[in-house]
Amino acid sequence: MADSDYESILCVKPEVHVYRIPPRSSNRGYRAAEWQLDQPSWSGRLRITAKGKLAYIKLEDKNSGELFAQAPVEQFPGIAVESVTDSSRYFVICIEDGNGRRAFIGVGFVDRGDAFDFNVALQDHFKWVKQQTELAKQALNPDPGPKLDLGFKEGQTIKINIANMKKKEGVTASTKSRPAGQVNLLPPPPGGRVPNLITPPAEHPTPSSPQTGKSSTAGFLLDLGATPFGEQPNIASTGDIWGDFANASGTAPGQTPASTGWVQF
């Protein structure tokens, strides 16, 4: 079965009313208030079907399904279906009997939601028809669109600023974090002079001890167990000038410990 032979149902409403309408006297549109709404000419069921690109509004008996009238719709909005100016529940449709005779009748819905569904069903169908028409045109006349020419023209060159790239690389390298444990040293002072962190002793005569007349330096050396300058070491008392370093106790083997001034820990 071809697609044009297949008939689909778009919308079904169980209750609608049909009215005889007077001829339109002007181009201002139809008004439902002029139709004697309390006296409908017919009541039944409404179905909207689609066969190919054409839609049909069918008025049928709600019990037997017998067709009362139908209106073929080629486009929407259009002359086949028209809204009234004073209500959203009423429409004017153009019905045909199949022999070329046409008539305009009024159709009204009891519920406003049913009128909304009727309107949306027709809109969706003809939106689909428009899409199908555009796709068919594209298939017959494919438009690849403008082609991009990314090749170099004759004599065209490209310039790269390497200096800026090196500068950026240098900034990036300087901003890298230092390895863990590395100490940040302060820069040297201006002039390249390194400050002397150890202050040498002042050059002045060493005062003599008031009691012995010897300099305090000699006393300092005596405290460390050394022989003052100009005196001979007392080898007899120690036995050996290196006796203090012979063992951990500072005493040579077989000798009694002598007072050397070393403090034992």
Tab-separated table of C-alpha atoms in Angstrom:
chain	number	residue	atom	x	y	z
A	1	MET	CA	0.000	0.000	0.000
A	2	ALA	CA	1.402	3.403	-0.968
A	3	ASP	CA	1.715	6.224	1.537
A	4	SER	CA	-0.978	8.212	-0.345
A	5	ASP	CA	-3.484	5.373	0.204
A	6	TYR	CA	-2.914	5.172	3.953
A	7	GLU	CA	-5.395	7.164	6.060
A	8	SER	CA	-4.425	8.144	9.595
A	9	ILE	CA	-6.614	9.527	12.360
A	10	LEU	CA	-5.420	12.830	13.811
A	11	CYS	CA	-8.212	13.728	16.242
A	12	VAL	CA	-11.586	12.423	17.449
A	13	LYS	CA	-14.184	14.451	19.394
A	14	PRO	CA	-17.370	12.670	20.521
A	15	GLU	CA	-19.722	15.647	20.501
A	16	VAL	CA	-20.036	18.649	18.190
A	17	HIS	CA	-22.905	20.814	17.004
A	18	VAL	CA	-23.583	21.981	13.454
A	19	TYR	CA	-25.333	25.289	12.650
A	20	ARG	CA	-26.776	26.919	9.577
A	21	ILE	CA	-25.067	30.261	9.160
A	22	PRO	CA	-26.292	33.360	7.336
A	23	PRO	CA	-24.253	34.684	4.412
A	24	ARG	CA	-21.356	36.883	5.429
A	25	SER	CA	-22.368	40.459	4.812
A	26	SER	CA	-18.886	41.979	4.991
A	27	ASN	CA	-15.198	41.078	5.229
A	28	ARG	CA	-15.124	41.545	8.990
A	29	GLY	CA	-15.503	37.776	9.599
A	30	TYR	CA	-18.133	35.428	11.028
A	31	ARG	CA	-19.786	35.885	14.405
A	32	ALA	CA	-21.161	32.888	16.333
A	33	ALA	CA	-23.687	35.094	18.159
A	34	GLU	CA	-25.712	35.291	14.908
A	35	TRP	CA	-26.202	31.501	14.586
A	36	GLN	CA	-28.965	30.717	17.105
A	37	LEU	CA	-26.626	28.622	19.238
A	38	ASP	CA	-29.458	27.113	21.299
A	39	GLN	CA	-30.929	25.440	18.170
A	40	PRO	CA	-28.211	23.378	16.412
A	41	SER	CA	-29.143	21.782	13.070
A	42	TRP	CA	-27.254	18.541	13.780
A	43	SER	CA	-25.154	16.959	16.571
A	44	GLY	CA	-22.718	14.086	16.302
A	45	ARG	CA	-19.056	13.041	16.288
A	46	LEU	CA	-16.102	14.777	14.600
A	47	ARG	CA	-13.012	13.038	13.241
A	48	ILE	CA	-9.946	14.535	11.557
A	49	THR	CA	-8.091	12.156	9.239
A	50	ALA	CA	-5.101	12.585	6.948
A	51	LYS	CA	-4.398	10.907	3.615
A	52	GLY	CA	-1.109	12.007	2.171
A	53	LYS	CA	-0.840	15.784	2.407
A	54	LEU	CA	-4.607	16.283	2.531
A	55	ALA	CA	-6.634	16.435	5.769
A	56	TYR	CA	-10.365	15.700	6.119
A	57	ILE	CA	-12.840	16.946	8.712
A	58	LYS	CA	-15.555	14.306	8.928
A	59	LEU	CA	-18.906	14.679	10.703
A	60	GLU	CA	-20.333	11.256	11.593
A	61	ASP	CA	-23.200	9.789	13.524
A	62	LYS	CA	-21.943	9.031	17.027
A	63	ASN	CA	-23.722	5.645	17.162
A	64	SER	CA	-23.571	4.191	13.661
A	65	GLY	CA	-20.555	6.110	12.315
A	66	GLU	CA	-22.489	7.086	9.169
A	67	LEU	CA	-20.910	10.040	7.368
A	68	PHE	CA	-23.000	13.210	7.532
A	69	ALA	CA	-20.583	15.593	5.754
A	70	GLN	CA	-16.857	16.099	5.242
A	71	ALA	CA	-14.584	19.041	4.494
A	72	PRO	CA	-11.277	18.454	2.676
A	73	VAL	CA	-8.519	20.771	3.966
A	74	GLU	CA	-5.555	21.594	1.749
A	75	GLN	CA	-3.996	24.219	3.999
A	76	PHE	CA	-4.528	25.673	7.437
A	77	PRO	CA	-5.427	28.371	8.136
A	78	GLY	CA	-7.283	28.786	4.871
A	79	ILE	CA	-10.680	29.015	3.263
A	80	ALA	CA	-11.650	25.451	4.279
A	81	VAL	CA	-11.481	26.231	8.045
A	82	GLU	CA	-11.959	29.679	9.503
A	83	SER	CA	-12.336	30.877	13.107
A	84	VAL	CA	-15.126	33.193	14.226
A	85	THR	CA	-14.342	36.603	15.667
A	86	ASP	CA	-16.298	36.379	18.930
A	87	SER	CA	-15.471	32.892	20.328
A	88	SER	CA	-12.711	30.265	20.393
A	89	ARG	CA	-15.158	27.292	20.418
A	90	TYR	CA	-16.751	27.879	17.011
A	91	PHE	CA	-15.449	27.534	13.453
A	92	VAL	CA	-16.782	27.805	9.899
A	93	ILE	CA	-15.874	24.904	7.586
A	94	CYS	CA	-16.475	24.344	3.876
A	95	ILE	CA	-18.064	20.931	3.205
A	96	GLU	CA	-18.224	19.126	-0.158
A	97	ASP	CA	-20.535	16.370	-1.363
A	98	GLY	CA	-18.148	14.887	-3.920
A	99	ASN	CA	-20.083	16.269	-6.890
A	100	GLY	CA	-18.538	19.732	-6.807
A	101	ARG	CA	-21.145	21.288	-4.546
A	102	ARG	CA	-19.938	23.240	-1.514
A	103	ALA	CA	-21.567	24.793	1.518
A	104	PHE	CA	-20.343	26.704	4.570
A	105	ILE	CA	-21.604	25.520	7.930
A	106	GLY	CA	-20.833	26.417	11.516
A	107	VAL	CA	-19.266	23.876	13.907
A	108	GLY	CA	-19.201	24.344	17.665
A	109	PHE	CA	-17.579	22.385	20.515
A	110	VAL	CA	-19.141	21.972	23.943
A	111	ASP	CA	-15.760	22.116	25.707
A	112	ARG	CA	-13.094	24.722	25.040
A	113	GLY	CA	-10.375	22.070	25.332
A	114	ASP	CA	-11.928	20.123	22.452
A	115	ALA	CA	-11.747	23.222	20.285
A	116	PHE	CA	-8.066	23.631	21.210
A	117	ASP	CA	-7.293	20.010	20.245
A	118	PHE	CA	-9.110	20.485	16.916
A	119	ASN	CA	-6.966	23.523	16.147
A	120	VAL	CA	-3.650	21.893	17.178
A	121	ALA	CA	-4.293	18.705	15.181
A	122	LEU	CA	-4.646	20.684	11.973
A	123	GLN	CA	-1.581	22.835	12.754
A	124	ASP	CA	0.643	19.804	13.426
A	125	HIS	CA	-0.431	18.051	10.228
A	126	PHE	CA	0.369	20.969	7.942
A	127	LYS	CA	3.615	21.640	9.775
A	128	TRP	CA	4.605	18.079	8.870
A	129	VAL	CA	3.505	18.660	5.271
A	130	LYS	CA	5.766	21.728	5.090
A	131	GLN	CA	8.751	19.785	6.392
A	132	GLN	CA	8.200	16.980	3.900
A	133	THR	CA	8.015	19.489	1.046
A	134	GLU	CA	11.306	21.117	2.070
A	135	LEU	CA	13.050	17.746	2.362
A	136	ALA	CA	11.848	16.774	-1.118
A	137	LYS	CA	13.211	20.012	-2.565
A	138	GLN	CA	16.577	19.461	-0.894
A	139	ALA	CA	16.763	15.936	-2.299
A	140	LEU	CA	16.159	17.186	-5.847
A	141	ASN	CA	18.464	20.208	-5.591
A	142	PRO	CA	21.140	19.492	-2.993
A	143	ASP	CA	22.976	22.622	-1.927
A	144	PRO	CA	26.435	21.743	-0.599
A	145	GLY	CA	26.966	25.314	0.568
A	146	PRO	CA	30.040	27.457	0.118
A	147	LYS	CA	33.361	25.614	0.060
A	148	LEU	CA	36.144	26.812	2.321
A	149	ASP	CA	39.484	27.333	0.580
A	150	LEU	CA	42.089	27.042	3.336
A	151	GLY	CA	45.115	26.800	1.010
A	152	PHE	CA	47.727	29.529	0.607
A	153	LYS	CA	47.333	31.823	-2.328
A	154	GLU	CA	50.269	32.591	-4.591
A	155	GLY	CA	52.686	34.883	-2.806
A	156	GLN	CA	50.846	34.604	0.519
A	157	THR	CA	53.035	34.136	3.591
A	158	ILE	CA	52.489	33.545	7.274
A	159	LYS	CA	54.328	35.337	10.072
A	160	ILE	CA	55.050	33.888	13.516
A	161	ASN	CA	56.384	36.093	16.304
A	162	ILE	CA	58.929	33.814	18.011
A	163	ALA	CA	60.201	36.557	20.362
A	164	ASN	CA	56.882	36.683	22.165
A	165	MET	CA	56.860	32.895	22.422
A	166	LYS	CA	60.337	32.864	24.070
A	167	LYS	CA	59.261	35.603	26.435
A	168	LYS	CA	56.192	33.651	27.460
A	169	GLU	CA	58.279	30.507	27.956
A	170	GLY	CA	60.693	32.431	30.213
A	171	VAL	CA	57.834	33.761	32.316
A	172	THR	CA	56.388	30.285	32.611
A	173	ALA	CA	59.717	28.782	33.704
A	174	SER	CA	60.230	31.467	36.345
A	175	THR	CA	56.820	30.858	37.823
A	176	LYS	CA	57.423	27.114	38.332
A	177	SER	CA	57.456	26.050	41.958
A	178	ARG	CA	60.831	25.197	43.517
A	179	PRO	CA	61.498	21.616	44.623
A	180	ALA	CA	60.691	20.689	48.192
A	181	GLY	CA	63.517	21.420	50.618
A	182	GLN	CA	65.236	24.082	48.524
A	183	VAL	CA	66.161	27.186	50.524
A	184	ASN	CA	65.515	30.565	49.037
A	185	LEU	CA	68.716	32.604	49.468
A	186	LEU	CA	68.581	36.358	49.755
A	187	PRO	CA	70.385	38.322	47.033
A	188	PRO	CA	73.776	39.902	47.922
A	189	PRO	CA	73.772	43.508	49.086
A	190	PRO	CA	74.530	46.286	46.608
A	191	GLY	CA	78.229	46.559	45.700
A	192	GLY	CA	78.911	42.822	45.966
A	193	ARG	CA	80.237	42.966	49.550
A	194	VAL	CA	79.306	40.033	51.744
A	195	PRO	CA	78.727	41.041	55.379
A	196	ASN	CA	81.128	39.530	57.934
A	197	LEU	CA	78.981	37.540	60.292
A	198	ILE	CA	81.966	36.776	62.666
A	199	THR	CA	83.408	39.788	64.478
A	200	PRO	CA	87.190	39.390	65.079
A	201	PRO	CA	88.552	40.174	68.528
A	202	ALA	CA	89.753	43.683	69.039
A	203	GLU	CA	93.491	44.179	68.764
A	204	HIS	CA	94.554	45.555	72.115
A	205	PRO	CA	97.100	44.494	74.738
A	206	THR	CA	96.009	41.651	76.917
A	207	PRO	CA	95.839	42.828	80.520
A	208	SER	CA	98.031	40.990	82.989
A	209	SER	CA	96.710	39.286	86.018
A	210	PRO	CA	97.252	41.537	89.027
A	211	GLN	CA	98.392	38.619	91.166
A	212	THR	CA	100.752	36.599	88.888
A	213	GLY	CA	101.772	39.235	86.403
A	214	LYS	CA	101.069	36.788	83.562
A	215	SER	CA	98.701	37.546	80.815
A	216	SER	CA	95.158	36.252	80.943
A	217	THR	CA	95.862	34.305	77.767
A	218	ALA	CA	98.255	32.093	79.655
A	219	GLY	CA	95.590	31.462	82.253
A	220	PHE	CA	93.168	30.539	79.513
A	221	LEU	CA	95.660	28.054	78.090
A	222	LEU	CA	96.373	26.652	81.555
A	223	ASP	CA	92.696	26.041	82.033
A	224	LEU	CA	92.760	23.941	78.862
A	225	GLY	CA	95.822	21.973	80.096
A	226	ALA	CA	98.267	23.598	77.600
A	227	THR	CA	101.730	25.033	78.338
A	228	PRO	CA	102.004	28.780	78.131
A	229	PHE	CA	104.172	30.239	75.456
A	230	GLY	CA	107.920	30.268	76.504
A	231	GLU	CA	107.623	27.525	79.182
A	232	GLN	CA	108.648	23.884	78.798
A	233	PRO	CA	106.035	21.249	79.350
A	234	ASN	CA	106.312	19.239	82.569
A	235	ILE	CA	106.963	15.845	81.054
A	236	ALA	CA	107.748	14.260	84.402
A	237	SER	CA	104.283	14.887	85.723
A	238	THR	CA	102.557	13.576	82.677
A	239	GLY	CA	105.056	11.088	81.362
A	240	ASP	CA	104.341	11.987	77.773
A	241	ILE	CA	103.293	15.177	76.074
A	242	TRP	CA	100.621	13.152	74.256
A	243	GLY	CA	99.547	11.307	77.350
A	244	ASP	CA	96.361	13.233	77.591
A	245	PHE	CA	95.320	11.828	74.237
A	246	ALA	CA	96.509	8.233	74.895
A	247	ASN	CA	93.137	7.039	76.086
A	248	ALA	CA	89.730	8.339	76.893
A	249	SER	CA	90.686	9.073	80.521
A	250	GLY	CA	93.711	11.203	79.537
A	251	THR	CA	96.162	8.917	81.591
A	252	ALA	CA	98.874	6.719	80.170
A	253	PRO	CA	98.770	3.042	81.185
A	254	GLY	CA	100.496	2.311	84.513
A	255	GLN	CA	100.467	5.902	85.685
A	256	THR	CA	98.359	7.703	88.178
A	257	PRO	CA	96.051	10.264	86.780
A	258	ALA	CA	97.471	13.789	86.854
A	259	SER	CA	95.621	17.024	86.957
A	260	THR	CA	95.567	18.165	83.374
A	261	GLY	CA	92.749	20.599	83.524
A	262	TRP	CA	90.456	18.444	81.315
A	263	VAL	CA	86.981	17.979	82.590
A	264	GLN	CA	85.846	14.368	82.534
A	265	PHE	CA	82.258	13.673	81.360
